[in-house]
DNA sequence: TGTACATCAGTGAACGCGCGTTCACTGATGTAC
DNA sequence: TGTACATCAGTGAACGCGCGTTCACTGATGTAC
């Protein structure tokens, strides 16, 4: 809803007093989240980072809740971009089913890799409270956030007849549970101390084992 | 290390000024954690709960860190007890491999069920930072905490020749990732709004699908 | 084109809050003789 | 058994901190005539 204000002004900085305070504050909030996670996102710290009075933030956000929500959205956006990049880098695949499974694996890898590369942003995006009940408003998803991508790909596997409609929820939840749990365990769980090489081996093993189980689910059809 | 002080004094309350302040504070911390999660565990709140001055807590804990660590240990203990109860309720099974798989499923169910029943305690136990690198000091585990139980059961499957030694780490991590991710998603994730019945259906589906994948892993032996 | 005015993004000071932690202390408990 | 003393679990007051939020304000920007 603020997009209209910024569209024509992005190039000419120093519009009004600051120019683009809202976005600057969101950027600062993301920087704070990158170190320190969601707890580090405070109105005062973000304002301090930008070089502005805390009060100024209240012109653009309802308060701490509003700022944190915007930061979360920003983090989800960056994560989505990283995952989408993985998808785009994927080589073409003739078989549509193999292609969909490969893409599913790729976003899983992207999910975990982003969590490992940017734990603070990851935890801000998906660490504690996720926000509203996503699965209930399934139709709202245009595949532009991590969960939307997942839903789209699983929907594709159903459309292709590889999975049964009744498997939908189970597949969605198992997939997300695995990559989310894996990320948490690797970030600051019992595996936090693992060496880089071991880490990626573990991720690889978990992901391929998962897509094998998906394959089996597809074939048995249960 | 304080056990010696309390052993003979549990029955006669009001020993010294309070009698059992350390344990009382841990209990209060757990109560605070039950509502509000780990963030709610503060020195002042715990002292307030017990009806004692904040300073008094410093006789028993190094400070906030010490109290939180003790609270976490308490939460892990309660979780372990709940999981162990599940294990004990399991009917006998002739086939040792089926038995081990059944037990693995049972602790998985116990893990998720505890998370759902006591989200605050669960998040305090395993929500953010888990503590030290558990998998590296594997031998320290006597199967008395959730992770130790998992390690023991997977070790048993290896001993029985059902899993290969090289699958150990992968199996441990996949298992824990799944139940941990599932718990998080159900607690305050996108599935938080799910009805009770749907919730347990989802848990059941994810767990049986997982143990099927374990079965397949065992048979292919890769 | 110039001036008067409305708008609104920012300032600066202040509030009350709960937190962790430290200080010198008090007074009950347990112990030595 | 009684008394003097050491121990030590607790008190009460205070500190400095960063937080979210509100207030009356200022001064630059954009607009109407």
Tab-separated table of C-alpha atoms (C1' of nucleotides) in Angstrom:
chain	number	residue	atom	x	y	z
A	1	UNK	CA	0.000	0.000	0.000
A	2	UNK	CA	3.017	2.272	0.309
A	3	UNK	CA	4.343	1.102	-3.007
A	4	UNK	CA	2.652	4.003	-4.743
A	5	UNK	CA	4.616	6.493	-2.707
A	6	UNK	CA	7.939	4.948	-3.546
A	7	UNK	CA	7.540	3.937	-7.149
A	8	UNK	CA	8.388	7.311	-8.638
A	9	UNK	CA	10.855	8.270	-5.954
A	10	UNK	CA	13.259	5.377	-5.719
A	11	UNK	CA	15.894	7.139	-7.807
A	12	UNK	CA	15.755	10.596	-6.228
A	13	UNK	CA	16.856	9.921	-2.711
A	14	UNK	CA	16.313	12.513	0.006
A	15	UNK	CA	12.711	12.965	-0.874
A	16	UNK	CA	11.006	14.507	2.093
A	17	UNK	CA	13.438	14.466	4.979
A	18	UNK	CA	14.810	11.014	4.528
A	19	UNK	CA	13.471	9.805	1.268
A	20	UNK	CA	12.664	6.219	1.895
A	21	UNK	CA	12.553	5.678	5.634
A	22	UNK	CA	10.180	2.777	5.570
A	23	UNK	CA	12.375	0.682	3.333
A	24	UNK	CA	15.495	1.853	5.135
A	25	UNK	CA	14.023	0.667	8.417
A	26	UNK	CA	13.093	-2.680	6.923
A	27	UNK	CA	16.632	-3.051	5.641
A	28	UNK	CA	18.005	-2.185	9.050
A	29	UNK	CA	15.625	-4.646	10.668
A	30	UNK	CA	16.871	-7.360	8.333
A	31	UNK	CA	20.454	-6.490	9.177
A	32	UNK	CA	19.618	-6.736	12.876
A	33	UNK	CA	17.866	-10.031	12.283
A	34	UNK	CA	20.875	-11.382	10.402
A	35	UNK	CA	22.892	-11.065	13.562
A	36	UNK	CA	20.821	-11.822	16.624
A	37	UNK	CA	17.662	-13.200	15.031
A	38	UNK	CA	14.142	-11.895	15.565
A	39	UNK	CA	14.785	-10.831	19.169
A	40	UNK	CA	17.281	-8.289	17.881
A	41	UNK	CA	14.645	-6.544	15.800
A	42	UNK	CA	13.581	-3.594	17.941
A	43	UNK	CA	12.162	-0.240	17.011
A	44	UNK	CA	14.979	1.604	18.742
A	45	UNK	CA	17.775	-0.443	17.234
A	46	UNK	CA	16.388	-0.135	13.715
A	47	UNK	CA	16.006	3.628	14.098
A	48	UNK	CA	19.507	3.886	15.550
A	49	UNK	CA	20.880	1.903	12.616
A	50	UNK	CA	19.283	4.275	10.119
A	51	UNK	CA	20.304	7.346	12.118
A	52	UNK	CA	16.846	8.481	12.974
A	53	UNK	CA	14.761	8.975	16.093
A	54	UNK	CA	12.723	6.004	17.332
A	55	UNK	CA	9.618	8.126	17.035
A	56	UNK	CA	10.142	8.463	13.312
A	57	UNK	CA	9.502	4.754	12.881
A	58	UNK	CA	5.952	5.277	14.102
A	59	UNK	CA	5.188	7.240	10.941
A	60	UNK	CA	5.674	4.037	8.966
A	61	UNK	CA	4.824	1.167	11.278
A	62	UNK	CA	2.116	0.573	13.827
A	63	UNK	CA	4.860	-0.119	16.330
A	64	UNK	CA	7.161	-2.977	17.194
A	65	UNK	CA	4.688	-5.562	15.918
A	66	UNK	CA	4.416	-3.846	12.579
A	67	UNK	CA	8.165	-3.545	12.170
A	68	UNK	CA	8.729	-7.179	13.076
A	69	UNK	CA	6.024	-8.307	10.673
A	70	UNK	CA	7.646	-6.303	7.894
A	71	UNK	CA	11.044	-7.745	8.764
A	72	UNK	CA	9.606	-11.244	8.654
A	73	UNK	CA	8.101	-10.566	5.267
A	74	UNK	CA	11.438	-9.246	4.046
A	75	UNK	CA	13.212	-12.381	5.290
A	76	UNK	CA	10.687	-14.653	3.638
A	77	UNK	CA	11.170	-12.691	0.441
A	78	UNK	CA	14.934	-13.136	0.476
A	79	UNK	CA	14.556	-16.798	1.248
A	80	UNK	CA	12.103	-17.233	-1.604
A	81	UNK	CA	14.530	-15.541	-3.980
A	82	UNK	CA	17.334	-17.898	-2.947
A	83	UNK	CA	15.098	-20.907	-3.425
A	84	UNK	CA	13.790	-19.713	-6.755
A	85	UNK	CA	17.341	-19.262	-7.944
A	86	UNK	CA	17.995	-22.913	-7.194
A	87	UNK	CA	14.953	-23.796	-9.216
A	88	UNK	CA	16.102	-21.722	-12.159
A	89	UNK	CA	19.545	-23.293	-12.148
A	90	UNK	CA	18.085	-26.761	-12.489
A	91	UNK	CA	18.883	-28.509	-15.828
A	92	UNK	CA	15.941	-29.393	-18.023
A	93	UNK	CA	14.434	-32.800	-17.542
A	94	UNK	CA	12.368	-34.635	-20.118
A	95	UNK	CA	10.214	-36.703	-17.769
A	96	UNK	CA	7.729	-34.350	-16.094
A	97	UNK	CA	7.515	-36.510	-12.987
A	98	UNK	CA	11.271	-36.709	-12.533
A	99	UNK	CA	11.366	-33.000	-13.176
A	100	UNK	CA	8.831	-32.259	-10.446
A	101	UNK	CA	10.641	-34.500	-7.974
A	102	UNK	CA	13.941	-32.874	-8.853
A	103	UNK	CA	12.432	-29.462	-8.303
A	104	UNK	CA	11.035	-30.557	-4.982
A	105	UNK	CA	14.485	-31.692	-3.930
A	106	UNK	CA	15.962	-28.438	-5.150
A	107	UNK	CA	13.698	-26.236	-3.051
A	108	UNK	CA	14.368	-28.482	-0.079
A	109	UNK	CA	18.080	-27.977	-0.564
A	110	UNK	CA	17.462	-24.266	-1.011
A	111	UNK	CA	15.473	-24.121	2.211
A	112	UNK	CA	18.161	-25.786	4.288
A	113	UNK	CA	21.027	-23.967	2.583
A	114	UNK	CA	19.424	-20.606	3.237
A	115	UNK	CA	18.896	-21.529	6.864
A	116	UNK	CA	22.568	-22.441	7.161
A	117	UNK	CA	23.816	-19.380	5.290
A	118	UNK	CA	21.556	-16.911	7.076
A	119	UNK	CA	20.370	-18.417	10.337
A	120	UNK	CA	19.236	-15.060	11.708
A	121	UNK	CA	17.093	-14.301	8.694
A	122	UNK	CA	15.789	-17.857	8.629
A	123	UNK	CA	14.735	-17.765	12.243
A	124	UNK	CA	13.048	-14.435	11.688
A	125	UNK	CA	11.160	-15.849	8.728
A	126	UNK	CA	10.193	-19.210	10.164
A	127	UNK	CA	11.775	-19.513	13.576
A	128	UNK	CA	8.973	-19.057	16.011
A	129	UNK	CA	5.493	-18.005	15.131
A	130	UNK	CA	4.875	-18.453	11.466
A	131	UNK	CA	1.945	-16.145	11.140
A	132	UNK	CA	-1.484	-17.205	10.045
A	133	UNK	CA	-2.599	-20.693	9.140
A	134	UNK	CA	-1.157	-21.086	5.662
A	135	UNK	CA	-2.555	-24.424	4.685
A	136	UNK	CA	-6.109	-23.280	5.159
A	137	UNK	CA	-5.921	-20.493	2.628
A	138	UNK	CA	-4.177	-22.664	0.093
A	139	UNK	CA	-5.697	-20.898	-2.884
A	140	UNK	CA	-4.082	-17.616	-1.876
A	141	UNK	CA	-0.694	-19.036	-2.731
A	142	UNK	CA	0.801	-17.997	-6.016
A	143	UNK	CA	3.962	-20.013	-5.349
A	144	UNK	CA	5.979	-16.959	-4.460
A	145	UNK	CA	7.004	-17.954	-0.962
A	146	UNK	CA	8.681	-21.116	0.279
A	147	UNK	CA	5.480	-22.768	1.300
A	148	UNK	CA	3.726	-21.775	-1.895
A	149	UNK	CA	6.492	-23.361	-3.941
A	150	UNK	CA	6.135	-26.574	-2.009
A	151	UNK	CA	2.385	-26.652	-2.435
A	152	UNK	CA	2.659	-25.971	-6.131
A	153	UNK	CA	5.137	-28.786	-6.716
A	154	UNK	CA	3.187	-31.310	-4.740
A	155	UNK	CA	0.072	-30.219	-6.563
A	156	UNK	CA	1.924	-30.887	-9.790
A	157	UNK	CA	2.814	-34.412	-8.681
A	158	UNK	CA	-0.855	-34.994	-7.985
A	159	UNK	CA	-1.869	-33.526	-11.327
A	160	UNK	CA	0.593	-35.893	-13.006
A	161	UNK	CA	-1.023	-38.808	-11.243
A	162	UNK	CA	2.109	-39.607	-9.299
A	163	UNK	CA	0.560	-38.870	-5.927
A	164	UNK	CA	-3.001	-39.384	-4.867
A	165	UNK	CA	-5.093	-36.431	-3.795
A	166	UNK	CA	-5.406	-38.017	-0.355
A	167	UNK	CA	-1.649	-37.915	0.045
A	168	UNK	CA	-1.503	-34.162	-0.434
A	169	UNK	CA	-1.548	-32.983	3.155
A	170	UNK	CA	0.740	-35.747	4.323
A	171	UNK	CA	3.293	-35.039	1.631
A	172	UNK	CA	3.233	-31.308	2.276
A	173	UNK	CA	3.690	-31.753	5.973
A	174	UNK	CA	6.331	-34.457	5.798
A	175	UNK	CA	8.374	-32.415	3.348
A	176	UNK	CA	8.245	-29.229	5.291
A	177	UNK	CA	8.774	-30.966	8.606
A	178	UNK	CA	11.923	-32.623	7.348
A	179	UNK	CA	13.614	-29.550	5.913
A	180	UNK	CA	12.500	-27.357	8.790
A	181	UNK	CA	13.646	-29.788	11.448
A	182	UNK	CA	16.870	-30.413	9.617
A	183	UNK	CA	17.548	-26.682	9.435
A	184	UNK	CA	16.909	-26.163	13.141
A	185	UNK	CA	19.075	-29.109	14.130
A	186	UNK	CA	21.915	-27.878	11.955
A	187	UNK	CA	21.665	-24.218	12.905
A	188	UNK	CA	21.810	-24.400	16.657
A	189	UNK	CA	20.871	-27.920	17.414
A	190	UNK	CA	23.031	-30.885	18.322
A	191	UNK	CA	24.615	-30.757	14.884
A	192	UNK	CA	25.672	-27.140	15.026
A	193	UNK	CA	29.306	-28.067	15.433
A	194	UNK	CA	29.432	-30.262	12.357
A	195	UNK	CA	32.113	-29.497	9.780
A	196	UNK	CA	30.996	-27.960	6.507
A	197	UNK	CA	31.604	-31.165	4.515
A	198	UNK	CA	29.762	-33.387	6.978
A	199	UNK	CA	26.930	-30.933	7.064
A	200	UNK	CA	26.269	-31.017	3.360
A	201	UNK	CA	26.656	-34.795	3.342
A	202	UNK	CA	23.988	-35.018	6.012
A	203	UNK	CA	21.683	-32.692	4.109
A	204	UNK	CA	22.191	-34.651	0.920
A	205	UNK	CA	21.510	-37.939	2.650
A	206	UNK	CA	18.330	-36.700	4.320
A	207	UNK	CA	16.978	-35.149	1.138
A	208	UNK	CA	17.620	-38.085	-1.155
A	209	UNK	CA	16.232	-40.444	1.445
A	210	UNK	CA	13.154	-38.288	1.595
A	211	UNK	CA	12.568	-38.151	-2.130
A	212	UNK	CA	13.063	-41.905	-2.260
A	213	UNK	CA	10.309	-42.259	0.299
A	214	UNK	CA	8.162	-39.976	-1.832
A	215	UNK	CA	8.891	-42.193	-4.819
A	216	UNK	CA	7.780	-45.212	-2.843
A	217	UNK	CA	4.684	-43.434	-1.682
A	218	UNK	CA	3.941	-42.662	-5.313
A	219	UNK	CA	4.367	-46.231	-6.443
A	220	UNK	CA	2.471	-47.934	-3.690
A	221	UNK	CA	-0.203	-45.310	-3.961
A	222	UNK	CA	-1.341	-45.762	-0.391
B	1	UNK	CA	25.511	-31.950	43.114
B	2	UNK	CA	22.880	-30.450	45.402
B	3	UNK	CA	21.135	-33.764	45.662
B	4	UNK	CA	23.003	-34.536	48.850
B	5	UNK	CA	21.569	-31.511	50.533
B	6	UNK	CA	18.009	-32.397	49.646
B	7	UNK	CA	17.951	-36.168	50.021
B	8	UNK	CA	17.353	-36.193	53.733
B	9	UNK	CA	15.321	-33.030	53.830
B	10	UNK	CA	12.578	-33.540	51.273
B	11	UNK	CA	10.005	-34.493	53.880
B	12	UNK	CA	10.772	-31.836	56.486
B	13	UNK	CA	9.938	-28.658	54.654
B	14	UNK	CA	11.049	-25.290	56.003
B	15	UNK	CA	14.601	-26.408	56.453
B	16	UNK	CA	16.764	-23.338	56.570
B	17	UNK	CA	14.619	-20.366	55.659
B	18	UNK	CA	12.806	-21.865	52.770
B	19	UNK	CA	13.701	-25.499	52.737
B	20	UNK	CA	14.168	-26.291	49.108
B	21	UNK	CA	14.524	-23.023	47.268
B	22	UNK	CA	16.568	-24.380	44.397
B	23	UNK	CA	13.958	-26.939	43.443
B	24	UNK	CA	11.149	-24.485	44.108
B	25	UNK	CA	12.756	-22.041	41.699
B	26	UNK	CA	13.171	-24.717	39.057
B	27	UNK	CA	9.519	-25.618	39.471
B	28	UNK	CA	8.539	-21.981	39.122
B	29	UNK	CA	10.747	-21.640	36.066
B	30	UNK	CA	9.025	-24.636	34.487
B	31	UNK	CA	5.631	-23.115	35.274
B	32	UNK	CA	6.747	-19.872	33.639
B	33	UNK	CA	8.057	-21.796	30.659
B	34	UNK	CA	4.773	-23.686	30.324
B	35	UNK	CA	3.048	-20.404	29.624
B	36	UNK	CA	5.265	-18.064	27.651
B	37	UNK	CA	8.099	-20.368	26.692
B	38	UNK	CA	11.781	-19.834	27.447
B	39	UNK	CA	11.555	-16.041	27.177
B	40	UNK	CA	9.268	-16.047	30.182
B	41	UNK	CA	11.912	-17.685	32.360
B	42	UNK	CA	13.479	-14.766	34.251
B	43	UNK	CA	15.188	-14.587	37.600
B	44	UNK	CA	12.768	-12.009	38.887
B	45	UNK	CA	9.634	-13.808	37.748
B	46	UNK	CA	10.747	-17.129	39.201
B	47	UNK	CA	11.594	-15.486	42.530
B	48	UNK	CA	8.270	-13.645	42.511
B	49	UNK	CA	6.447	-16.900	41.853
B	50	UNK	CA	8.079	-18.569	44.837
B	51	UNK	CA	7.580	-15.493	47.005
B	52	UNK	CA	11.211	-14.710	47.502
B	53	UNK	CA	13.582	-11.885	46.675
B	54	UNK	CA	15.353	-12.027	43.304
B	55	UNK	CA	18.658	-11.908	45.124
B	56	UNK	CA	17.867	-15.190	46.848
B	57	UNK	CA	18.054	-16.970	43.521
B	58	UNK	CA	21.724	-16.060	43.281
B	59	UNK	CA	22.438	-18.388	46.210
B	60	UNK	CA	21.435	-21.308	43.985
B	61	UNK	CA	22.140	-20.277	40.422
B	62	UNK	CA	24.960	-18.454	38.715
B	63	UNK	CA	22.363	-16.026	37.401
B	64	UNK	CA	19.851	-15.984	34.601
B	65	UNK	CA	21.897	-18.367	32.465
B	66	UNK	CA	22.092	-20.890	35.252
B	67	UNK	CA	18.388	-20.734	35.962
B	68	UNK	CA	17.478	-21.111	32.312
B	69	UNK	CA	19.829	-24.055	31.933
B	70	UNK	CA	18.251	-25.752	34.939
B	71	UNK	CA	14.782	-25.048	33.541
B	72	UNK	CA	15.792	-26.548	30.224
B	73	UNK	CA	17.101	-29.647	31.957
B	74	UNK	CA	13.847	-29.929	33.889
B	75	UNK	CA	11.837	-29.663	30.677
B	76	UNK	CA	13.950	-32.299	28.973
B	77	UNK	CA	13.427	-34.529	31.987
B	78	UNK	CA	9.664	-34.210	31.860
B	79	UNK	CA	9.684	-34.839	28.142
B	80	UNK	CA	11.833	-37.917	28.601
B	81	UNK	CA	9.437	-39.242	31.213
B	82	UNK	CA	6.481	-38.793	28.871
B	83	UNK	CA	8.324	-40.571	26.075
B	84	UNK	CA	9.482	-43.379	28.291
B	85	UNK	CA	5.910	-43.933	29.429
B	86	UNK	CA	4.927	-44.446	25.804
B	87	UNK	CA	7.669	-46.987	25.483
B	88	UNK	CA	6.531	-48.854	28.563
B	89	UNK	CA	2.939	-48.996	27.356
B	90	UNK	CA	3.978	-50.721	24.163
B	91	UNK	CA	2.741	-54.326	23.818
B	92	UNK	CA	5.370	-57.018	23.562
B	93	UNK	CA	6.553	-57.924	20.106
B	94	UNK	CA	8.189	-61.205	19.180
B	95	UNK	CA	10.273	-60.018	16.238
B	96	UNK	CA	13.127	-57.907	17.629
B	97	UNK	CA	13.347	-55.801	14.474
B	98	UNK	CA	9.629	-55.045	14.408
B	99	UNK	CA	9.891	-54.314	18.100
B	100	UNK	CA	12.681	-51.808	17.611
B	101	UNK	CA	10.856	-50.098	14.768
B	102	UNK	CA	7.703	-49.977	16.853
B	103	UNK	CA	9.626	-48.426	19.704
B	104	UNK	CA	11.132	-45.884	17.368
B	105	UNK	CA	7.672	-44.925	16.195
B	106	UNK	CA	6.495	-44.728	19.782
B	107	UNK	CA	9.141	-42.275	20.882
B	108	UNK	CA	8.455	-40.218	17.765
B	109	UNK	CA	4.805	-40.072	18.696
B	110	UNK	CA	5.783	-39.241	22.258
B	111	UNK	CA	8.031	-36.432	21.078
B	112	UNK	CA	5.334	-34.794	18.980
B	113	UNK	CA	2.577	-35.392	21.495
B	114	UNK	CA	4.576	-33.790	24.268
B	115	UNK	CA	5.295	-30.808	22.046
B	116	UNK	CA	1.577	-30.435	21.383
B	117	UNK	CA	0.535	-30.935	24.989
B	118	UNK	CA	3.203	-28.667	26.473
B	119	UNK	CA	4.464	-26.292	23.789
B	120	UNK	CA	6.084	-23.966	26.288
B	121	UNK	CA	8.046	-26.749	27.949
B	122	UNK	CA	8.932	-28.212	24.586
B	123	UNK	CA	10.262	-24.930	23.261
B	124	UNK	CA	12.275	-24.461	26.418
B	125	UNK	CA	13.751	-27.926	26.037
B	126	UNK	CA	14.438	-27.882	22.311
B	127	UNK	CA	13.088	-24.634	20.937
B	128	UNK	CA	16.110	-22.530	20.237
B	129	UNK	CA	19.602	-23.417	21.258
B	130	UNK	CA	19.864	-27.063	22.090
B	131	UNK	CA	22.996	-26.914	24.129
B	132	UNK	CA	26.220	-28.672	23.268
B	133	UNK	CA	26.839	-30.889	20.310
B	134	UNK	CA	25.108	-34.081	21.348
B	135	UNK	CA	26.038	-36.348	18.506
B	136	UNK	CA	29.723	-35.914	19.105
B	137	UNK	CA	29.634	-37.253	22.633
B	138	UNK	CA	27.478	-40.173	21.681
B	139	UNK	CA	28.913	-42.500	24.309
B	140	UNK	CA	27.777	-40.185	27.106
B	141	UNK	CA	24.186	-41.062	26.369
B	142	UNK	CA	22.554	-43.586	28.620
B	143	UNK	CA	19.278	-43.319	26.770
B	144	UNK	CA	17.697	-41.150	29.407
B	145	UNK	CA	16.874	-38.132	27.309
B	146	UNK	CA	14.933	-37.935	24.038
B	147	UNK	CA	18.013	-37.911	21.897
B	148	UNK	CA	19.618	-40.721	23.845
B	149	UNK	CA	16.544	-42.892	23.326
B	150	UNK	CA	16.673	-42.252	19.617
B	151	UNK	CA	20.355	-43.107	19.415
B	152	UNK	CA	19.871	-46.269	21.413
B	153	UNK	CA	17.049	-47.540	19.213
B	154	UNK	CA	18.854	-46.807	15.977
B	155	UNK	CA	21.913	-48.469	17.429
B	156	UNK	CA	19.741	-51.489	18.129
B	157	UNK	CA	18.562	-51.607	14.523
B	158	UNK	CA	22.176	-51.592	13.446
B	159	UNK	CA	23.089	-54.276	15.938
B	160	UNK	CA	20.264	-56.388	14.565
B	161	UNK	CA	21.687	-55.955	11.094
B	162	UNK	CA	18.618	-54.082	9.891
B	163	UNK	CA	20.498	-50.878	9.206
B	164	UNK	CA	24.053	-50.483	8.068
B	165	UNK	CA	26.546	-48.656	10.252
B	166	UNK	CA	26.956	-46.074	7.485
B	167	UNK	CA	23.263	-45.227	7.752
B	168	UNK	CA	23.497	-44.342	11.416
B	169	UNK	CA	23.968	-40.596	11.216
B	170	UNK	CA	21.476	-40.238	8.371
B	171	UNK	CA	18.830	-42.207	10.215
B	172	UNK	CA	19.352	-40.292	13.435
B	173	UNK	CA	19.128	-36.976	11.708
B	174	UNK	CA	16.197	-37.782	9.471
B	175	UNK	CA	14.216	-39.098	12.401
B	176	UNK	CA	14.838	-36.206	14.642
B	177	UNK	CA	14.385	-33.666	11.874
B	178	UNK	CA	10.992	-35.075	11.032
B	179	UNK	CA	9.541	-35.124	14.532
B	180	UNK	CA	11.117	-31.810	15.445
B	181	UNK	CA	9.924	-30.058	12.309
B	182	UNK	CA	6.505	-31.627	12.640
B	183	UNK	CA	6.243	-30.386	16.220
B	184	UNK	CA	7.222	-26.852	15.299
B	185	UNK	CA	4.824	-26.722	12.376
B	186	UNK	CA	1.990	-27.977	14.534
B	187	UNK	CA	2.727	-25.827	17.553
B	188	UNK	CA	2.834	-22.386	16.062
B	189	UNK	CA	3.416	-23.029	12.442
B	190	UNK	CA	1.017	-23.003	9.544
B	191	UNK	CA	-0.806	-25.976	11.008
B	192	UNK	CA	-1.430	-24.437	14.408
B	193	UNK	CA	-5.115	-23.985	13.676
B	194	UNK	CA	-5.735	-27.615	12.753
B	195	UNK	CA	-8.496	-29.440	14.603
B	196	UNK	CA	-7.483	-32.068	17.140
B	197	UNK	CA	-8.575	-34.968	14.929
B	198	UNK	CA	-6.820	-33.665	11.832
B	199	UNK	CA	-3.723	-33.064	13.875
B	200	UNK	CA	-3.357	-36.608	15.091
B	201	UNK	CA	-4.166	-37.908	11.607
B	202	UNK	CA	-1.347	-35.795	10.225
B	203	UNK	CA	1.055	-37.003	12.901
B	204	UNK	CA	0.077	-40.609	12.265
B	205	UNK	CA	0.530	-40.233	8.543
B	206	UNK	CA	3.934	-38.612	8.848
B	207	UNK	CA	5.206	-41.177	11.332
B	208	UNK	CA	4.058	-44.262	9.476
B	209	UNK	CA	5.383	-42.827	6.240
B	210	UNK	CA	8.679	-42.303	7.980
B	211	UNK	CA	8.978	-45.770	9.391
B	212	UNK	CA	8.062	-47.160	5.976
B	213	UNK	CA	10.958	-45.215	4.529
B	214	UNK	CA	13.155	-46.644	7.251
B	215	UNK	CA	11.956	-50.107	6.322
B	216	UNK	CA	12.879	-49.453	2.725
B	217	UNK	CA	16.243	-48.106	3.730
B	218	UNK	CA	16.790	-51.294	5.700
B	219	UNK	CA	15.879	-53.553	2.824
B	220	UNK	CA	17.806	-51.813	0.096
B	221	UNK	CA	20.693	-51.477	2.476
B	222	UNK	CA	22.102	-48.460	0.630
C	1	DT	C1'	6.527	33.784	-10.813
C	2	DG	C1'	5.925	34.784	-6.000
C	3	DT	C1'	3.816	34.399	-1.680
C	4	DA	C1'	0.813	32.238	2.144
C	5	DC	C1'	-0.462	28.262	3.859
C	6	DA	C1'	-1.373	23.265	4.821
C	7	DT	C1'	0.703	19.015	5.233
C	8	DC	C1'	3.397	15.733	7.249
C	9	DA	C1'	8.075	13.455	8.106
C	10	DG	C1'	10.968	14.035	11.298
C	11	DT	C1'	12.928	15.802	16.387
C	12	DG	C1'	13.794	15.771	21.434
C	13	DA	C1'	12.439	14.926	25.885
C	14	DA	C1'	10.141	12.140	28.783
C	15	DC	C1'	7.173	8.274	30.830
C	16	DG	C1'	6.997	3.714	33.016
C	17	DC	C1'	8.397	-0.973	32.673
C	18	DG	C1'	10.861	-5.273	33.773
C	19	DC	C1'	15.059	-6.903	33.471
C	20	DG	C1'	19.936	-8.709	35.501
C	21	DT	C1'	22.908	-7.879	38.981
C	22	DT	C1'	25.364	-5.978	43.228
C	23	DC	C1'	25.648	-4.176	47.857
C	24	DA	C1'	25.608	-4.210	52.785
C	25	DC	C1'	22.637	-6.287	55.856
C	26	DT	C1'	19.793	-9.581	59.066
C	27	DG	C1'	18.381	-13.253	61.370
C	28	DA	C1'	17.578	-18.223	61.614
C	29	DT	C1'	20.118	-22.624	61.760
C	30	DG	C1'	23.616	-25.662	63.235
C	31	DT	C1'	27.859	-26.481	66.037
C	32	DA	C1'	31.674	-26.342	69.516
C	33	DC	C1'	32.526	-26.237	74.076
D	1	DT	C1'	21.887	-28.822	78.949
D	2	DG	C1'	23.138	-24.123	78.058
D	3	DT	C1'	25.604	-20.579	75.946
D	4	DA	C1'	28.709	-18.191	72.306
D	5	DC	C1'	29.710	-18.208	67.912
D	6	DA	C1'	30.141	-19.213	62.871
D	7	DT	C1'	27.672	-20.085	58.921
D	8	DC	C1'	24.809	-19.039	55.326
D	9	DA	C1'	20.015	-18.477	53.224
D	10	DG	C1'	17.506	-14.972	52.781
D	11	DT	C1'	16.192	-9.386	52.743
D	12	DG	C1'	15.767	-4.619	50.958
D	13	DA	C1'	17.396	-0.951	48.458
D	14	DA	C1'	19.583	0.475	44.627
D	15	DC	C1'	22.228	0.673	40.049
D	16	DG	C1'	22.041	1.054	35.027
D	17	DC	C1'	20.108	-0.778	30.911
D	18	DG	C1'	17.250	-0.977	26.706
D	19	DC	C1'	12.866	-1.337	25.633
D	20	DG	C1'	7.984	0.451	23.614
D	21	DT	C1'	5.426	4.330	23.355
D	22	DT	C1'	3.540	9.221	23.790
D	23	DC	C1'	3.828	14.169	23.818
D	24	DA	C1'	4.224	18.743	21.970
D	25	DC	C1'	7.139	20.533	18.668
D	26	DT	C1'	9.794	22.014	14.195
D	27	DG	C1'	10.922	22.678	9.827
D	28	DA	C1'	11.097	21.064	5.055
D	29	DT	C1'	8.046	19.922	1.152
D	30	DG	C1'	4.307	20.551	-1.876
D	31	DT	C1'	0.202	23.322	-3.273
D	32	DA	C1'	-3.351	27.035	-4.030
D	33	DC	C1'	-3.942	31.347	-5.498
